[in-house]
PDB file of C-alpha atoms in Angstrom:
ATOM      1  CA  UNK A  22     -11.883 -11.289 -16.088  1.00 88.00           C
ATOM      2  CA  UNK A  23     -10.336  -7.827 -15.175  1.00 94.00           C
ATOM      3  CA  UNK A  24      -6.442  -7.725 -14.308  1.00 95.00           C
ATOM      4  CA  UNK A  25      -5.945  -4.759 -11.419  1.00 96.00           C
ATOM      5  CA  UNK A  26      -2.372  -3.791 -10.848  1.00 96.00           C
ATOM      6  CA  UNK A  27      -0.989  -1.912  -8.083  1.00 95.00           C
ATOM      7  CA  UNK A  28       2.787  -0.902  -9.631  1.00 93.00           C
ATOM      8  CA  UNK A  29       5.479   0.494  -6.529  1.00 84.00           C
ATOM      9  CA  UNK A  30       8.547   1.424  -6.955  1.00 76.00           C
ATOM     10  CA  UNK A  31      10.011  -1.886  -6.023  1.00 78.00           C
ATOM     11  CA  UNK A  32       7.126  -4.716  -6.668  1.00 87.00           C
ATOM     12  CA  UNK A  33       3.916  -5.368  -8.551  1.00 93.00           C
ATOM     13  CA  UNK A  34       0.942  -6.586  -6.607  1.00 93.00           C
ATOM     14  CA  UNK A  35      -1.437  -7.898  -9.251  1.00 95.00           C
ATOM     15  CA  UNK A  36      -4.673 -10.025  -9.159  1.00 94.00           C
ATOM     16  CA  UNK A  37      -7.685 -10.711 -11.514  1.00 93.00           C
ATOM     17  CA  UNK A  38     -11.087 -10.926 -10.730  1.00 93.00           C
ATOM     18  CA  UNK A  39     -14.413 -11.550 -12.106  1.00 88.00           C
ATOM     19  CA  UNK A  40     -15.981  -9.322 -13.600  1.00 81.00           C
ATOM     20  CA  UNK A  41     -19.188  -9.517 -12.148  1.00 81.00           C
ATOM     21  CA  UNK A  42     -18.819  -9.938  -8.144  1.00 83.00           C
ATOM     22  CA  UNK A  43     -14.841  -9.378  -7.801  1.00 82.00           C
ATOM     23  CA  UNK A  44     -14.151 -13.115  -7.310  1.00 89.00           C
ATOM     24  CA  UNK A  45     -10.634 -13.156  -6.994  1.00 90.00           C
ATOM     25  CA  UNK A  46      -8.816 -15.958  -9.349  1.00 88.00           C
ATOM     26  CA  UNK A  47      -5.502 -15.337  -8.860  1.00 90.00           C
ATOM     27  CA  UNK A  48      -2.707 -12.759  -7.568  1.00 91.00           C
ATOM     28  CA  UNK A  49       0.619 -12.109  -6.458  1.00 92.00           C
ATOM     29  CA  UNK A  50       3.553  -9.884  -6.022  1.00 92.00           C
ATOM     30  CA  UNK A  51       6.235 -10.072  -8.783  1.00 94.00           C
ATOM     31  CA  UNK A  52       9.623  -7.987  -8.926  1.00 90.00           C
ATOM     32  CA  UNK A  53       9.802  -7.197 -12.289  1.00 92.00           C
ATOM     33  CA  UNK A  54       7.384  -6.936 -16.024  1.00 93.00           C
ATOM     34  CA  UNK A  55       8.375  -9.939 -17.214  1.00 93.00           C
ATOM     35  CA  UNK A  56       7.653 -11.706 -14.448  1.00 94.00           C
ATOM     36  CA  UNK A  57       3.686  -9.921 -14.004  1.00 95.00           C
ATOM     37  CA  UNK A  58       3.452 -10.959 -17.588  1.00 93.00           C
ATOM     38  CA  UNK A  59       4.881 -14.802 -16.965  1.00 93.00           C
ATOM     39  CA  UNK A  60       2.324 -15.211 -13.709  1.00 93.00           C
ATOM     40  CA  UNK A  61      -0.919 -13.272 -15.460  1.00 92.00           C
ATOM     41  CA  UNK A  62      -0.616 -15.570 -18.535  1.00 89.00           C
ATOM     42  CA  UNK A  63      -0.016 -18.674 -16.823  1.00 87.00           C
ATOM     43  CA  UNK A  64      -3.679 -18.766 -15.711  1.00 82.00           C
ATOM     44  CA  UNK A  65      -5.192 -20.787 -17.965  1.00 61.00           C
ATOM     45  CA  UNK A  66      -8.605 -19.719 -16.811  1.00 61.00           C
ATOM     46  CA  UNK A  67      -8.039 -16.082 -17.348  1.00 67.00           C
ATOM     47  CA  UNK A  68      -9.492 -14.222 -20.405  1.00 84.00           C
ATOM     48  CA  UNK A  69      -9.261 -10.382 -19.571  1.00 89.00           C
ATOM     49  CA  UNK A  70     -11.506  -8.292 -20.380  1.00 90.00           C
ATOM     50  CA  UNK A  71     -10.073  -5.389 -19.244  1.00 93.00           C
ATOM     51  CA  UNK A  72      -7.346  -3.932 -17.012  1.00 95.00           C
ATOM     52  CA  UNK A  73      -6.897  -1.360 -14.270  1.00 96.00           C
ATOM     53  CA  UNK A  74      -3.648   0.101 -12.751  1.00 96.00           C
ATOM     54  CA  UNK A  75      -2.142   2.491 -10.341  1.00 96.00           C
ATOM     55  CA  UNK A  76       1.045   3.575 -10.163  1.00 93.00           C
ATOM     56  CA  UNK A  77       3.749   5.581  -8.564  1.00 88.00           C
ATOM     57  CA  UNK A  78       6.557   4.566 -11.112  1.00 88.00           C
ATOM     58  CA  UNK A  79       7.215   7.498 -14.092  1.00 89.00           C
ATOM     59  CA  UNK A  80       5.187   8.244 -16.832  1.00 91.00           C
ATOM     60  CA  UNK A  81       7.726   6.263 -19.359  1.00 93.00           C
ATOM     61  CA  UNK A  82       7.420   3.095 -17.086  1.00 93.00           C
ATOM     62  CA  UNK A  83       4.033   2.916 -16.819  1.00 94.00           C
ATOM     63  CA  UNK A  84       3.487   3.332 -20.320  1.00 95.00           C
ATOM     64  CA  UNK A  85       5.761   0.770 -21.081  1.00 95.00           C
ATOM     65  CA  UNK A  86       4.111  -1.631 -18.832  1.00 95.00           C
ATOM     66  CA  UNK A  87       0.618  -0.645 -20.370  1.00 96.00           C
ATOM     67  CA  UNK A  88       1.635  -1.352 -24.022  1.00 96.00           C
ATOM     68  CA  UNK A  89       3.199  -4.459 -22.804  1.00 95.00           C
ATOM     69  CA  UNK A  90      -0.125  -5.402 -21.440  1.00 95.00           C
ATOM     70  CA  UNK A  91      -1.971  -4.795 -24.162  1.00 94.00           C
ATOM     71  CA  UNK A  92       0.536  -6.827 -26.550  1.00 94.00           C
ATOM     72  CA  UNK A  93       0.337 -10.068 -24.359  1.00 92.00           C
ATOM     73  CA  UNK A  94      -3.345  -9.639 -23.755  1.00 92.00           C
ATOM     74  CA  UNK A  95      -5.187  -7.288 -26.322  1.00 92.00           C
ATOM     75  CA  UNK A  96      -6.599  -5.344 -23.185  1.00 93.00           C
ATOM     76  CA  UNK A  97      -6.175  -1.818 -22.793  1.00 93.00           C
ATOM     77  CA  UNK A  98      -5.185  -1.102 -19.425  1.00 95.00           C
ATOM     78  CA  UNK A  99      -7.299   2.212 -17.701  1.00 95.00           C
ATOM     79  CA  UNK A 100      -4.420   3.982 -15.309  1.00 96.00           C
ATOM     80  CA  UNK A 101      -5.963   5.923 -12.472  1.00 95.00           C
ATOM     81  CA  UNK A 102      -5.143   9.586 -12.529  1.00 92.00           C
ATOM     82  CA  UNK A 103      -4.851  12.315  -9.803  1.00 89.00           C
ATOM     83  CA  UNK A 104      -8.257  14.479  -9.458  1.00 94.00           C
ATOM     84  CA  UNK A 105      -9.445  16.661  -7.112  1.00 95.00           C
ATOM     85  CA  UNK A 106     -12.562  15.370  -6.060  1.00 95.00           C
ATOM     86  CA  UNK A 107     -14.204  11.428  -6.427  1.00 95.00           C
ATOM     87  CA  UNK A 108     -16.798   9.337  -4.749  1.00 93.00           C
ATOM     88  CA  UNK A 109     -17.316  12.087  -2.071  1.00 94.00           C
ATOM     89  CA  UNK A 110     -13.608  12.360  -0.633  1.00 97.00           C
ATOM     90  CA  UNK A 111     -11.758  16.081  -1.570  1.00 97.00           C
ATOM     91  CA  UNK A 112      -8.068  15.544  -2.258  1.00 96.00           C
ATOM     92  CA  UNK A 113      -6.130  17.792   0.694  1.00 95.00           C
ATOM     93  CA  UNK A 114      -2.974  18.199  -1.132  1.00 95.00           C
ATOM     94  CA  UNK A 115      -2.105  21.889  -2.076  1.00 93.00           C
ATOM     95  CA  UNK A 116      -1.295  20.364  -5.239  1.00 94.00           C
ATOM     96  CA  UNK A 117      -3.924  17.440  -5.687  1.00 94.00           C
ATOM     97  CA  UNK A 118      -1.410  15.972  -8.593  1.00 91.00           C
ATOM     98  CA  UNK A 119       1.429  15.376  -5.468  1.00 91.00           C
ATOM     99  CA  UNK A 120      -0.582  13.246  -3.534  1.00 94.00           C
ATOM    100  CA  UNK A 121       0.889   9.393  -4.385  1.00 91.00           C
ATOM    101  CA  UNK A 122      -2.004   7.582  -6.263  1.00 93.00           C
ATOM    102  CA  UNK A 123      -1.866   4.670  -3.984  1.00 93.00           C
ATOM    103  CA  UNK A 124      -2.285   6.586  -1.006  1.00 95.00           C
ATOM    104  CA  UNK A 125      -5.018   8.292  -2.786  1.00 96.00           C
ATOM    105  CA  UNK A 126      -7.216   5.399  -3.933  1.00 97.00           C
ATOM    106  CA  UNK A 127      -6.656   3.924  -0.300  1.00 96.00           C
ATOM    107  CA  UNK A 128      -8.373   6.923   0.994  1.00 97.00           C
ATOM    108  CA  UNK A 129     -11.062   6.784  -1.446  1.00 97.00           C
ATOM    109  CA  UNK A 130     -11.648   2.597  -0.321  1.00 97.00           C
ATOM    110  CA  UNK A 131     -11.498   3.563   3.453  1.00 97.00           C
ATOM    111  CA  UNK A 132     -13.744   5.914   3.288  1.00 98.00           C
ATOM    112  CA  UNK A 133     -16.040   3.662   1.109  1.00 96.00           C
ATOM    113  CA  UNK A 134     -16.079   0.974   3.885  1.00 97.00           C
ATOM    114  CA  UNK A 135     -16.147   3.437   6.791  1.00 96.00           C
ATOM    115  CA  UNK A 136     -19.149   5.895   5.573  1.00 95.00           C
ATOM    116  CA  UNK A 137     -17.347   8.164   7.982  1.00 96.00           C
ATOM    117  CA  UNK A 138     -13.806   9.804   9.484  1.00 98.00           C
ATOM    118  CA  UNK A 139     -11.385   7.284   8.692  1.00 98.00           C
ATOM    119  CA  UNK A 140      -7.363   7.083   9.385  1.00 98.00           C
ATOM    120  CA  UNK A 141      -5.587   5.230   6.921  1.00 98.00           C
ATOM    121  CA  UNK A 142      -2.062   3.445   7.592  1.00 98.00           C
ATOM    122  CA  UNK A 143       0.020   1.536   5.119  1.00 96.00           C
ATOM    123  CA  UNK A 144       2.974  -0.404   5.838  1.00 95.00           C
ATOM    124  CA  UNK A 145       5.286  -1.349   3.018  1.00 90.00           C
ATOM    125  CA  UNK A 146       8.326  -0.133   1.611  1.00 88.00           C
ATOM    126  CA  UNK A 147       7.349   3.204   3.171  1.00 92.00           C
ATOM    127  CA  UNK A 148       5.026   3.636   6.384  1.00 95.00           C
ATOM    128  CA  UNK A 149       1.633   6.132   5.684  1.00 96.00           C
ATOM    129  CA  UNK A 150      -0.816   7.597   7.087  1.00 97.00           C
ATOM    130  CA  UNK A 151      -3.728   9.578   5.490  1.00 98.00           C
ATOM    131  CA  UNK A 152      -6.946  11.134   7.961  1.00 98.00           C
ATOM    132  CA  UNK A 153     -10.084  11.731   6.120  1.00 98.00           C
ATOM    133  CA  UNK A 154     -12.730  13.631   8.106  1.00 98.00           C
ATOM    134  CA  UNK A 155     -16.720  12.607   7.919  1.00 97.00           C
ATOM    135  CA  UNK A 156     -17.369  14.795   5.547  1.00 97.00           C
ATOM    136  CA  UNK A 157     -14.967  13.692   3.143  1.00 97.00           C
ATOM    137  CA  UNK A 158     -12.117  16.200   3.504  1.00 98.00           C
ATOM    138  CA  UNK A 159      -8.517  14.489   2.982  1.00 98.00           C
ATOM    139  CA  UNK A 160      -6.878  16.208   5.844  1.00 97.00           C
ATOM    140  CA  UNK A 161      -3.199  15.046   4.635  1.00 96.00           C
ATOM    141  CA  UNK A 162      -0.954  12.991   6.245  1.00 97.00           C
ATOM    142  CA  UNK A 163       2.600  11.357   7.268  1.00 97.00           C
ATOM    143  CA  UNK A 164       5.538   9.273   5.549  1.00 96.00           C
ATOM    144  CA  UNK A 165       8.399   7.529   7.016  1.00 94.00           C
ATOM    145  CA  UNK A 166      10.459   4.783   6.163  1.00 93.00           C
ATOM    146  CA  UNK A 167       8.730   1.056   6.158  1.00 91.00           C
ATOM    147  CA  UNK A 168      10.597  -1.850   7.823  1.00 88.00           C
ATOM    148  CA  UNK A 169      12.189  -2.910   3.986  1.00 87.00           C
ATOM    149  CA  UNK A 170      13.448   0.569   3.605  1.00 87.00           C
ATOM    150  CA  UNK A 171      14.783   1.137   7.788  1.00 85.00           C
ATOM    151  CA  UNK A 172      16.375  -2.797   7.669  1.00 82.00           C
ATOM    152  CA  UNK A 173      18.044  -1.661   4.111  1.00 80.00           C
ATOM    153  CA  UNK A 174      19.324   1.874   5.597  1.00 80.00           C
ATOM    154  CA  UNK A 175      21.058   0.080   8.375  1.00 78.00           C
ATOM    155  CA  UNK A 176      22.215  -2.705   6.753  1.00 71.00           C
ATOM    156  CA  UNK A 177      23.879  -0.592   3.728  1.00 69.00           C
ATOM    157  CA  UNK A 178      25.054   2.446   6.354  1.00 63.00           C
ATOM    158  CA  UNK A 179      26.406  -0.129   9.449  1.00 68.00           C
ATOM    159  CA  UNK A 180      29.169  -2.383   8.479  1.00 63.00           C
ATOM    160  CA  UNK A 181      28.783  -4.917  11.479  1.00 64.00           C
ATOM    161  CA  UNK A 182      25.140  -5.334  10.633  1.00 68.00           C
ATOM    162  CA  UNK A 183      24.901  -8.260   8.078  1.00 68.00           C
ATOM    163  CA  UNK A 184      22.188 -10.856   8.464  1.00 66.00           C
ATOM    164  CA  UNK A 185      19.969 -13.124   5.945  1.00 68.00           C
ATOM    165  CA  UNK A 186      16.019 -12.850   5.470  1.00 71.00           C
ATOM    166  CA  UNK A 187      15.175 -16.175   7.460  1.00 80.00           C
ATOM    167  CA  UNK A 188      17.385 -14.587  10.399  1.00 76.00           C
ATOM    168  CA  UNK A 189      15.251 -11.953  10.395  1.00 76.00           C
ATOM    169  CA  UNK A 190      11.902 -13.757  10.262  1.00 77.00           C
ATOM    170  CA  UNK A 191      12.892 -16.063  13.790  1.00 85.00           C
ATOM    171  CA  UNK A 192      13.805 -12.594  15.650  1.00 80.00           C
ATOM    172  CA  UNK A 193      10.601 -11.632  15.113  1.00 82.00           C
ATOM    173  CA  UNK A 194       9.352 -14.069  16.963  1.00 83.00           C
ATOM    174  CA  UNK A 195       9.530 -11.642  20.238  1.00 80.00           C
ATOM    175  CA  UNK A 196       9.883  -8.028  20.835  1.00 87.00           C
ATOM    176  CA  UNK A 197      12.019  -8.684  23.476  1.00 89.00           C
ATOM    177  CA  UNK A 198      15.294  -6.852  23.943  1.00 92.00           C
ATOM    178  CA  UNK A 199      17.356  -8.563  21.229  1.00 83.00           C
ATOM    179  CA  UNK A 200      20.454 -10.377  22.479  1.00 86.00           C
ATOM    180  CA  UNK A 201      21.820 -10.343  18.637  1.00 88.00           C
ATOM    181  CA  UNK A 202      22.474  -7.624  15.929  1.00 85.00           C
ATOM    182  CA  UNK A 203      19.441  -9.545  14.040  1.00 86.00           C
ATOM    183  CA  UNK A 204      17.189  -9.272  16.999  1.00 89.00           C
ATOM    184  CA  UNK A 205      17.932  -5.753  17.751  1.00 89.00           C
ATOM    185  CA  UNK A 206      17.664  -4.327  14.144  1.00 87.00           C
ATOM    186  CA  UNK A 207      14.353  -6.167  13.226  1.00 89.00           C
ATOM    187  CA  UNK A 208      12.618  -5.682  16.685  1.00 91.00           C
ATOM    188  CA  UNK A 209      13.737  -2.015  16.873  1.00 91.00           C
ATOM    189  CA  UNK A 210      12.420  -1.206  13.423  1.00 91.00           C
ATOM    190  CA  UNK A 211       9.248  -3.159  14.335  1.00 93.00           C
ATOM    191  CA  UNK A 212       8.646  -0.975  17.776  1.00 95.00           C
ATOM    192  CA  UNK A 213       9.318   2.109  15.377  1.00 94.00           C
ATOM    193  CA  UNK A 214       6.695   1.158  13.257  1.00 95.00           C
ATOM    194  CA  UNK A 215       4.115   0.507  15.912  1.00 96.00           C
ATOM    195  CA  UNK A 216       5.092   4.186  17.544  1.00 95.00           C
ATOM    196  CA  UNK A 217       4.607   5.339  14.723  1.00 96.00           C
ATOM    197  CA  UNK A 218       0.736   3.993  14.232  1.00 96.00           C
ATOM    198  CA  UNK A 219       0.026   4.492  18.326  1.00 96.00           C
ATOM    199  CA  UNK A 220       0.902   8.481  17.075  1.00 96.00           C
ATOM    200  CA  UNK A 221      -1.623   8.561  14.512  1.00 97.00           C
ATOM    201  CA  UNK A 222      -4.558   6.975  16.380  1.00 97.00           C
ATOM    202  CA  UNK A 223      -3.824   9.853  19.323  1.00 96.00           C
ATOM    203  CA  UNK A 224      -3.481  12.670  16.008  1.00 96.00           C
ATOM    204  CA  UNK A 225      -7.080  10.995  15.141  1.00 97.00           C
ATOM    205  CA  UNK A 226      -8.769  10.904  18.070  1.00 97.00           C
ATOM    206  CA  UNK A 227      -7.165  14.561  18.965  1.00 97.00           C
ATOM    207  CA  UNK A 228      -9.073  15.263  15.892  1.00 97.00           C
ATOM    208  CA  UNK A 229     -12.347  13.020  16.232  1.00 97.00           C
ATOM    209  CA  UNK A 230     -12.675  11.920  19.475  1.00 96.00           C
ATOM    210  CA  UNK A 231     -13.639   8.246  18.838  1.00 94.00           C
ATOM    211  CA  UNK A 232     -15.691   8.577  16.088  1.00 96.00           C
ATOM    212  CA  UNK A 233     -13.476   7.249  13.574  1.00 97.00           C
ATOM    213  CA  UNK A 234     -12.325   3.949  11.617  1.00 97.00           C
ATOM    214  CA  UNK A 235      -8.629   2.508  11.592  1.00 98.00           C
ATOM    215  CA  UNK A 236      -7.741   0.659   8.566  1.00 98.00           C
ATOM    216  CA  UNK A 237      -4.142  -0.993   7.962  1.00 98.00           C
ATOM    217  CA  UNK A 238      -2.900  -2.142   4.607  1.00 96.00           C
ATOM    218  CA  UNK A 239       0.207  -3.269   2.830  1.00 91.00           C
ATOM    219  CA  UNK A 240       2.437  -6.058   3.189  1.00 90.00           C
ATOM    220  CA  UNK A 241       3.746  -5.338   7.137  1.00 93.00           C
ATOM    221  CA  UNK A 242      -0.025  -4.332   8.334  1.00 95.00           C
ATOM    222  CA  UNK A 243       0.300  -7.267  10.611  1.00 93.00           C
ATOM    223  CA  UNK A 244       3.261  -5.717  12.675  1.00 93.00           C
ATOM    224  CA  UNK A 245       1.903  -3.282  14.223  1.00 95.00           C
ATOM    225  CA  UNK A 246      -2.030  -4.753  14.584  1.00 93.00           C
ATOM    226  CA  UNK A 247      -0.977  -4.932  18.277  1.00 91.00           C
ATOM    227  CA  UNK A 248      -0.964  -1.340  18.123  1.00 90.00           C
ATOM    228  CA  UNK A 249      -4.173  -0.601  16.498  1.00 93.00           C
ATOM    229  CA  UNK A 250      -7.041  -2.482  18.453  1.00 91.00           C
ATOM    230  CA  UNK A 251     -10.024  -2.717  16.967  1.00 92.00           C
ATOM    231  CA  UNK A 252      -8.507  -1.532  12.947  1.00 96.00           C
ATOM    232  CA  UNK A 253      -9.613  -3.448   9.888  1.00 96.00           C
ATOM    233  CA  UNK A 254      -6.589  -4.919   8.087  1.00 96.00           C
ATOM    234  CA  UNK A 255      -7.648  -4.637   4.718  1.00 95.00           C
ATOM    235  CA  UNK A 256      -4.857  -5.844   2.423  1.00 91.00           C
ATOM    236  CA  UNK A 257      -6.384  -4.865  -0.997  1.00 91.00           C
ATOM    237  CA  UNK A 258      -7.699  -1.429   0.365  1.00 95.00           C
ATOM    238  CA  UNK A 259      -6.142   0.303  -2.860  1.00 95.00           C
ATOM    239  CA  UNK A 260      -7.905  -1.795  -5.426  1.00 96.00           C
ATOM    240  CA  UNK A 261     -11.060  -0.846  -3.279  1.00 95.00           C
ATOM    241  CA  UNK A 262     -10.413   2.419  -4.360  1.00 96.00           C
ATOM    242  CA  UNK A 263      -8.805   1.466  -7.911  1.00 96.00           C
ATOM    243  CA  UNK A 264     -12.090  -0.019  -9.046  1.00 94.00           C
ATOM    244  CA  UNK A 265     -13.910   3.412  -7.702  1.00 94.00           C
ATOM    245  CA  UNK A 266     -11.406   5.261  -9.948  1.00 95.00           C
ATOM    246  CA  UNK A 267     -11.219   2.640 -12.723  1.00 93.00           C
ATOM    247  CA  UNK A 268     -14.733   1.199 -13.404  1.00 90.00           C
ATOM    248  CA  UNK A 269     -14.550  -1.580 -15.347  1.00 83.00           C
ATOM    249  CA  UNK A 270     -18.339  -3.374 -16.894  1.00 63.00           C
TER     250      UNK A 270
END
């Protein structure tokens, strides 16, 4: 079995897999060490063999997490690394060690599964976009703030706005005009979102006509899918690319 970790700033999405043809047995998203460490060993059926990880957290962090790894489960744990070139895509970054790691390996799995220009989107805590041209050249790309990090801004920087998590799941039910402060906050961030992908497909198609593959990952992909006919939602796109990076026998 081989644990692959994808560490943010905020959660851990984990899973392990056979070995052999990438079965999945289990996986998650935990808030904390501990509680990676209380879900991975609670499958009774895992015996790791080995371990892969990327993340964006600090060098002290990650090495923390790595030695806590290896004392629960004797595995080492391989931690993907900025380079500047890998499986035939050329990091665009001025400085190929600035480019995040999970935006990275996504490339790296899109372009995988496209065998051709690809655009990239990822919708979690932050919303990005990376284009990667058909012959492998990482053009760069955009950031913005996600839905959890435009719902936090307004809800820390607007007094009035106050509203629970299950409030926010029913307004989302429409993209109406909201008649409520919970409505209006959580539909406008959506429609923000989905601008924001309907601006990289024109970028992309300024760039490549139509010859090119949309892929949409992280936890909000499904948000803005409206906006993105015809894109592959691939929610595991970075451990595509981790086990590129990571190979594990």
């Amino acid at each position: 079995m081989i644990l692959e970790l994808d560490c943010g700033n905020s959660f851990i999405k984990w899973r392990v897999i056979h070995a052999a043809d990438a079965t999945i047995v289990g996986g998650g998203i935990v808030d904390s060490d501990q509680a990676l460490l209380a879900a991975v060993g609670g499958l009774a059926a895992a015996r790791l063999a080995g371990a892969r990880m990327v993340s964006v957290r600090s060098e002290e962090e990650t090495d923390a997490l790595c030695e806590a790894i290896r004392q629960a489960f004797a595995v080492d744990v391989q931690v993907a690394r900025p380079v500047i070139e890998m499986a035939g895509v050329r990091n665009g970054y001025e400085d190929h060690e600035r480019l995040g790691m999970d935006r990275w390996l996504a490339a790296l799995g899109a372009f995988h599964l496209a065998k051709g220009a690809c655009l990239v989107m990822d919708f979690g805590t932050a919303a990005k976009a990376d284009f990667v041209a058909a012959d492998g050249q990482h053009l760069g790309g955009y950031i913005c703030p996600g839905m959890p990090l435009m719902r936090s801004q307004l809800r820390t920087h607007t007094r009035r706005i106050r509203y629970d998590d299950a409030s926010a799941e029913r307004a989302l039910s429409s993209l109406e005009p909201g008649r409520s402060t919970v409505e209006a906050v959580e539909r406008g961030c959506v429609l923000m979102l989905q601008g924001f992908a309907h601006t990289q497909i024109d970028q992309a198609r300024a760039l490549w006509g139509n010859e090119f593959s949309v892929f949409l990952t992280g936890g909000d992909a499904p948000l803005v899918q409206v906006s993105a006919p015809g894109a592959r939602v691939v929610p595991d796109l970075v451990f595509v690319g981790l086990a590129m990076a990571c190979p594990l026998s």
